[in-house]
Amino acid sequence: MKKTSTRLADGRELIYYDLRDDTVRDAVDRRPLERTVTSSEVRHDVLLGDEVAIASHRQGRTYHPPADQCPLCPSEGDRLSEIPDSSYDVVVFENRFPSLAGDSGRCEVVCFTSDHNASFADLSEEQARLVLEAWTDRTSELSSLPSVQQVFCFENRGAEIGVTLGHPHGQIYAYPFTTPRTALMLRSAAAHKEATGGQNLFDAVLVRELADERVVLESEHWLAFVPYAAHWPYEVHLYPKRRVPDLLALDEEARSEFPQVYLELLRRFDRIFGDSEPPTPYIAAWHQAPFGQLEDFEGVVREDFALHLELFTIRRTSGKLKFLAGSESGMNVFINDVPPERAAERLREVASR
């Protein structure tokens, strides 16, 4: 992998990740852009104890442009985009309309391929491995920023999810706090550790899932399963079998095997509802341990957390979506219409032949 860092016309950082070491990236951003000004602010909710990002400047972000005006495609002739060069393998740049900025964190865009009509599932294993290396590198760089406590790499896919740009891409959020979902996991891990005399909760989950009927896919270094209490109609959690707290700690064996396993999962997701349905909308979310101190979670250290990816779709059956209505949105109590065991069975049925 070759990494080349440059700057866009408004001062934002852009980084090329290339498969070939001899690739030269010297294209200049020719757009007449003024320096980006954002108004991101993080406010604390004293009732719930969590944080909310206020980012009014995002109202003006690019919204469903035609394919020939996609800002994530390479620049070509007089059609100038966010990527100055005429091609790329993987590219990462600071979001022009970030939810978090400055002392409130940082947001980046990750373009998986220059092919506008592709998806992550269409990537080769070599390309998917390059994306993994980009995620890892950005986790390392962003975690070193003084204001950052947690790094979140994720992909939203599909208009049903709320995606406003059709080009295959994901995002990275660098939060100045530990996110509520991670905090819940850490509290559960602390309670389990105390109650069992030091045993690890994530290890116990993997042992239970390996012995049950919800395993979707197992390889030498990875395990994918539908969780016992799945919130979403089709939800898969992917864990490295050797517990590590973040992407940085993955060993070479797990890194090498990840592309094959993950691509297979994504392709199965596209087959859940049959070939007549549009591509399955999904969210793919990497959960990593916070990089700050864990004083609020007594008895737990970073190494107690288990890196994992959660992949789920909001489509519950053919032509129907799962909406977060009163119980889910109002009280955060999910109601799942698809039994996890049946979801796992379906995801095994649609395995590649």
Coordinates of C-alpha atoms in Angstrom, one line a residue:
M1 CA 0.0 0.0 0.0
K2 CA 1.2 3.5 -0.9
K3 CA -0.2 6.5 1.0
T4 CA -0.1 10.0 -0.4
S5 CA -1.5 13.0 1.5
T6 CA -2.4 16.3 -0.2
R7 CA -4.8 19.3 0.3
L8 CA -7.9 20.3 -1.5
A9 CA -8.4 23.9 -2.6
D10 CA -10.2 24.9 0.6
G11 CA -7.5 23.4 2.9
R12 CA -9.1 20.1 3.7
E13 CA -6.9 17.0 3.8
L14 CA -7.2 14.3 1.1
I15 CA -5.3 11.0 1.2
Y16 CA -4.9 8.5 -1.6
Y17 CA -4.3 4.8 -0.8
D18 CA -2.9 2.9 -3.7
L19 CA -2.3 -0.7 -4.5
R20 CA 0.9 0.1 -6.5
D21 CA 3.9 1.6 -4.8
D22 CA 4.9 3.5 -8.0
T23 CA 1.6 5.4 -8.3
V24 CA 2.2 9.2 -8.5
R25 CA -0.5 11.5 -7.1
D26 CA 0.3 15.1 -8.0
A27 CA -3.0 16.4 -9.4
V28 CA -4.1 19.8 -8.0
D29 CA -7.6 20.7 -7.0
R30 CA -8.5 23.4 -9.6
R31 CA -11.9 24.4 -8.0
P32 CA -12.3 28.0 -6.8
L33 CA -13.3 27.0 -3.3
E34 CA -13.2 29.2 -0.2
R35 CA -11.9 27.8 3.0
T36 CA -14.5 25.6 4.7
V37 CA -16.3 27.2 7.7
T38 CA -18.4 24.9 10.0
S39 CA -20.4 25.5 13.1
S40 CA -20.4 22.1 14.7
E41 CA -21.1 22.0 18.4
V42 CA -21.5 19.1 20.8
R43 CA -24.1 19.6 23.6
H44 CA -24.7 17.4 26.6
D45 CA -28.2 16.1 27.4
V46 CA -28.3 16.2 31.2
L47 CA -31.4 13.9 31.4
L48 CA -30.0 11.1 29.2
G49 CA -26.4 11.7 29.9
D50 CA -25.4 11.6 26.2
E51 CA -24.2 14.1 23.6
V52 CA -25.9 15.6 20.6
A53 CA -24.0 17.2 17.6
I54 CA -25.5 20.4 16.4
A55 CA -24.4 21.1 12.8
S56 CA -26.7 23.5 11.0
H57 CA -24.3 24.0 8.1
R58 CA -25.1 20.4 6.9
Q59 CA -28.5 21.6 5.6
G60 CA -26.7 22.8 2.4
R61 CA -24.9 19.5 1.7
T62 CA -25.0 17.9 -1.7
Y63 CA -28.2 16.0 -2.2
H64 CA -28.8 13.2 -4.8
P65 CA -26.8 14.8 -7.7
P66 CA -27.0 13.2 -11.1
A67 CA -24.4 10.6 -11.8
D68 CA -22.4 12.9 -14.1
Q69 CA -22.1 15.4 -11.3
C70 CA -21.1 13.0 -8.5
P71 CA -18.5 14.7 -6.2
L72 CA -17.0 11.3 -5.4
C73 CA -16.1 10.3 -8.9
P74 CA -12.6 11.2 -10.2
S75 CA -12.1 14.6 -11.9
E76 CA -12.3 14.4 -15.6
G77 CA -11.5 17.4 -17.9
D78 CA -13.6 20.4 -16.8
R79 CA -15.8 18.2 -14.6
L80 CA -14.0 18.8 -11.2
S81 CA -14.9 16.8 -8.1
E82 CA -13.7 16.3 -4.6
I83 CA -11.0 14.0 -6.0
P84 CA -8.5 16.0 -8.2
D85 CA -7.0 13.0 -9.9
S86 CA -8.5 11.1 -12.9
S87 CA -8.5 7.8 -11.1
Y88 CA -8.0 6.2 -7.6
D89 CA -8.0 3.0 -5.7
V90 CA -9.2 4.2 -2.3
V91 CA -9.3 7.8 -1.2
V92 CA -10.1 9.5 2.1
F93 CA -10.8 13.2 2.7
E94 CA -12.2 15.5 5.3
N95 CA -16.0 15.9 4.9
R96 CA -17.0 19.3 3.4
F97 CA -20.2 19.2 5.6
P98 CA -19.0 17.5 8.8
S99 CA -21.2 16.6 11.7
L100 CA -18.1 17.0 14.0
A101 CA -15.3 19.5 13.4
G102 CA -12.5 21.2 15.3
D103 CA -12.6 20.6 19.1
S104 CA -15.8 18.7 18.5
G105 CA -14.0 15.9 16.5
R106 CA -13.6 15.2 12.8
C107 CA -15.5 13.5 10.0
E108 CA -14.0 11.9 6.9
V109 CA -15.4 10.3 3.7
V110 CA -13.9 7.0 2.5
C111 CA -14.4 6.3 -1.3
F112 CA -14.0 2.5 -1.8
T113 CA -13.6 2.6 -5.6
S114 CA -13.6 5.1 -8.4
D115 CA -16.4 3.0 -10.1
H116 CA -19.6 4.9 -9.6
N117 CA -21.8 2.0 -10.3
A118 CA -20.1 -0.6 -8.1
S119 CA -20.7 -1.4 -4.5
F120 CA -18.5 -2.8 -1.7
A121 CA -19.6 -6.3 -2.6
D122 CA -18.3 -5.8 -6.1
L123 CA -14.7 -5.2 -4.9
S124 CA -12.0 -7.7 -5.4
E125 CA -10.4 -9.2 -2.2
E126 CA -7.3 -7.1 -3.0
Q127 CA -9.4 -3.9 -3.1
A128 CA -11.3 -4.9 0.1
R129 CA -8.0 -5.4 1.9
L130 CA -6.9 -1.9 0.8
V131 CA -10.1 -0.5 2.4
L132 CA -9.3 -2.3 5.6
E133 CA -5.8 -0.9 5.6
A134 CA -7.2 2.6 5.0
W135 CA -9.7 2.2 8.0
T136 CA -6.8 1.0 10.1
D137 CA -4.5 3.9 9.1
R138 CA -7.2 6.5 9.7
T139 CA -8.0 4.9 13.1
S140 CA -4.3 5.3 14.0
E141 CA -4.1 8.9 12.8
L142 CA -7.4 10.1 14.3
S143 CA -6.9 8.5 17.6
S144 CA -3.7 10.6 18.1
L145 CA -5.7 13.8 18.0
P146 CA -6.0 15.4 21.4
S147 CA -9.8 15.9 21.2
V148 CA -10.6 12.3 19.9
Q149 CA -11.8 9.5 22.3
Q150 CA -13.4 7.1 19.8
V151 CA -13.0 6.3 16.1
F152 CA -16.0 4.9 14.2
C153 CA -15.7 3.5 10.6
F154 CA -19.0 2.8 8.9
E155 CA -20.9 2.5 5.7
N156 CA -24.5 3.6 5.0
R157 CA -25.7 1.9 1.8
G158 CA -29.0 2.7 0.0
A159 CA -31.4 5.6 -0.3
E160 CA -33.7 3.9 2.3
I161 CA -30.9 4.4 4.9
G162 CA -30.7 8.1 4.0
V163 CA -27.7 8.0 1.7
T164 CA -27.5 11.2 -0.5
L165 CA -24.6 10.2 -2.7
G166 CA -24.9 7.0 -4.8
H167 CA -21.2 6.5 -5.2
P168 CA -19.8 3.5 -3.1
H169 CA -18.4 5.2 0.0
G170 CA -18.4 5.1 3.8
Q171 CA -17.5 7.5 6.5
I172 CA -15.3 7.8 9.6
Y173 CA -16.4 9.8 12.7
A174 CA -13.8 10.7 15.3
Y175 CA -15.8 11.6 18.5
P176 CA -14.6 13.7 21.4
F177 CA -16.5 11.4 23.7
T178 CA -17.3 7.7 24.2
T179 CA -20.5 7.0 22.3
P180 CA -23.6 5.8 24.3
R181 CA -23.7 2.4 22.6
T182 CA -20.1 1.7 23.4
A183 CA -20.7 2.9 27.0
L184 CA -23.5 0.4 27.4
M185 CA -21.2 -2.4 26.2
L186 CA -18.5 -1.4 28.6
R187 CA -20.9 -1.2 31.6
S188 CA -22.2 -4.7 30.7
A189 CA -18.6 -6.0 30.4
A190 CA -17.7 -4.5 33.8
A191 CA -20.7 -6.0 35.5
H192 CA -20.0 -9.5 33.9
K193 CA -16.3 -9.3 34.9
E194 CA -17.2 -8.6 38.5
A195 CA -20.0 -11.2 38.7
T196 CA -17.9 -14.0 37.2
G197 CA -14.6 -13.3 38.9
G198 CA -12.8 -11.7 36.0
Q199 CA -14.3 -13.5 32.9
N200 CA -14.7 -11.6 29.7
L201 CA -18.3 -10.9 28.4
F202 CA -17.3 -10.8 24.7
D203 CA -15.5 -14.1 25.0
A204 CA -18.6 -15.6 26.6
V205 CA -20.8 -14.3 23.8
L206 CA -18.7 -16.0 21.2
V207 CA -18.7 -19.3 23.1
R208 CA -22.5 -19.3 23.3
E209 CA -23.0 -18.4 19.7
L210 CA -20.6 -21.1 18.5
A211 CA -22.7 -23.6 20.3
D212 CA -26.0 -22.3 18.9
E213 CA -28.0 -22.2 15.7
R214 CA -27.4 -18.6 14.8
V215 CA -23.9 -18.9 13.2
V216 CA -24.0 -17.7 9.7
L217 CA -20.4 -18.1 8.6
E218 CA -17.2 -19.4 10.3
S219 CA -13.6 -19.3 9.1
E220 CA -10.3 -19.9 10.8
H221 CA -10.0 -16.4 12.2
W222 CA -13.6 -14.9 12.0
L223 CA -17.1 -15.7 13.3
A224 CA -20.3 -14.2 11.9
F225 CA -23.6 -14.8 13.7
V226 CA -27.1 -13.3 14.2
P227 CA -27.1 -12.2 17.8
Y228 CA -29.5 -13.8 20.3
A229 CA -31.4 -10.5 20.9
A230 CA -31.0 -9.0 17.4
H231 CA -32.6 -5.6 17.1
W232 CA -33.0 -5.6 13.3
P233 CA -34.8 -8.1 11.0
Y234 CA -31.5 -9.2 9.4
E235 CA -28.5 -8.4 11.6
V236 CA -25.0 -10.1 11.6
H237 CA -22.2 -9.5 14.0
L238 CA -18.7 -10.3 12.7
Y239 CA -15.9 -10.9 15.3
P240 CA -12.3 -11.9 15.0
K241 CA -11.9 -15.1 17.0
R242 CA -8.8 -13.6 18.8
R243 CA -10.2 -10.7 20.9
V244 CA -8.6 -7.4 20.1
P245 CA -9.8 -3.9 21.1
D246 CA -9.4 -2.2 17.7
L247 CA -8.4 -2.5 14.0
L248 CA -4.8 -1.6 14.9
A249 CA -4.5 -4.8 16.9
L250 CA -5.7 -7.3 14.2
D251 CA -2.9 -9.7 13.3
E252 CA -1.9 -10.5 9.7
E253 CA -3.8 -13.8 9.6
A254 CA -7.1 -12.1 10.4
R255 CA -6.4 -9.2 8.0
S256 CA -5.7 -11.6 5.2
E257 CA -8.9 -13.6 5.7
F258 CA -11.2 -10.6 6.3
P259 CA -11.9 -9.7 2.6
Q260 CA -13.1 -13.1 1.7
V261 CA -15.4 -13.4 4.8
Y262 CA -16.8 -9.8 4.6
L263 CA -17.4 -9.9 0.8
E264 CA -19.3 -13.1 1.2
L265 CA -21.5 -11.6 4.0
L266 CA -22.3 -8.6 1.8
R267 CA -23.2 -10.7 -1.2
R268 CA -25.5 -12.9 1.0
F269 CA -27.2 -9.7 2.1
D270 CA -27.9 -8.8 -1.5
R271 CA -29.5 -12.3 -2.0
I272 CA -31.8 -12.3 1.1
F273 CA -34.9 -11.0 -0.7
G274 CA -34.3 -12.5 -4.1
D275 CA -32.9 -11.2 -7.4
S276 CA -36.1 -9.1 -8.2
E277 CA -35.5 -6.8 -5.3
P278 CA -33.2 -3.7 -5.4
P279 CA -29.9 -4.0 -3.7
T280 CA -30.3 -4.5 0.1
P281 CA -29.9 -1.3 2.1
Y282 CA -27.6 -1.7 5.1
I283 CA -25.5 -0.1 7.7
A284 CA -22.0 -1.7 8.4
A285 CA -20.5 -0.4 11.6
W286 CA -17.1 -1.1 13.2
H287 CA -17.1 -1.0 17.0
Q288 CA -13.7 -0.2 18.5
A289 CA -12.7 0.5 22.1
P290 CA -12.4 4.1 23.1
F291 CA -8.8 5.5 23.1
G292 CA -9.2 7.6 26.2
Q293 CA -9.2 6.6 29.8
L294 CA -12.0 4.3 31.0
E295 CA -12.5 5.7 34.6
D296 CA -16.3 5.7 34.2
F297 CA -16.2 1.9 33.7
E298 CA -14.6 0.6 36.9
G299 CA -12.7 -2.7 36.5
V300 CA -12.6 -2.6 32.7
V301 CA -9.5 -1.9 30.5
R302 CA -9.3 -1.3 26.7
E303 CA -8.2 -4.9 26.1
D304 CA -11.5 -6.2 27.6
F305 CA -13.4 -4.7 24.6
A306 CA -13.8 -6.8 21.5
L307 CA -13.5 -5.2 18.1
H308 CA -16.4 -6.3 15.9
L309 CA -18.5 -5.2 12.9
E310 CA -22.3 -5.0 13.0
L311 CA -24.1 -5.4 9.7
F312 CA -27.8 -4.9 9.5
T313 CA -30.6 -3.9 7.1
I314 CA -33.8 -2.0 7.7
R315 CA -35.7 -4.1 5.1
R316 CA -37.8 -6.7 7.0
T317 CA -39.3 -8.5 4.0
S318 CA -39.7 -8.0 0.3
G319 CA -40.8 -4.5 -0.4
K320 CA -41.2 -3.6 3.3
L321 CA -39.0 -1.6 5.6
K322 CA -38.6 -1.7 9.4
F323 CA -39.5 1.7 10.7
L324 CA -38.5 2.9 14.2
A325 CA -41.9 3.8 15.6
G326 CA -43.1 4.6 19.1
S327 CA -41.5 1.8 21.1
E328 CA -38.1 2.0 19.3
S329 CA -37.8 5.8 18.9
G330 CA -39.7 6.8 22.0
M331 CA -38.4 4.3 24.5
N332 CA -35.5 2.6 22.7
V333 CA -37.2 -0.8 23.1
F334 CA -36.9 -2.7 19.8
I335 CA -39.5 -5.1 18.4
N336 CA -38.1 -7.5 15.9
D337 CA -40.5 -9.1 13.4
V338 CA -38.0 -11.8 12.2
P339 CA -36.8 -14.4 14.7
P340 CA -33.0 -14.4 14.8
E341 CA -32.8 -18.1 14.3
R342 CA -34.8 -17.8 11.0
A343 CA -32.7 -14.9 9.9
A344 CA -29.5 -16.9 10.4
E345 CA -31.1 -19.8 8.5
R346 CA -31.9 -17.6 5.6
L347 CA -28.4 -16.1 5.5
R348 CA -27.0 -19.7 5.4
E349 CA -29.4 -20.6 2.6
V350 CA -28.1 -17.8 0.3
A351 CA -24.5 -18.8 0.6
S352 CA -22.4 -18.6 -2.6
R353 CA -22.6 -21.7 -4.7

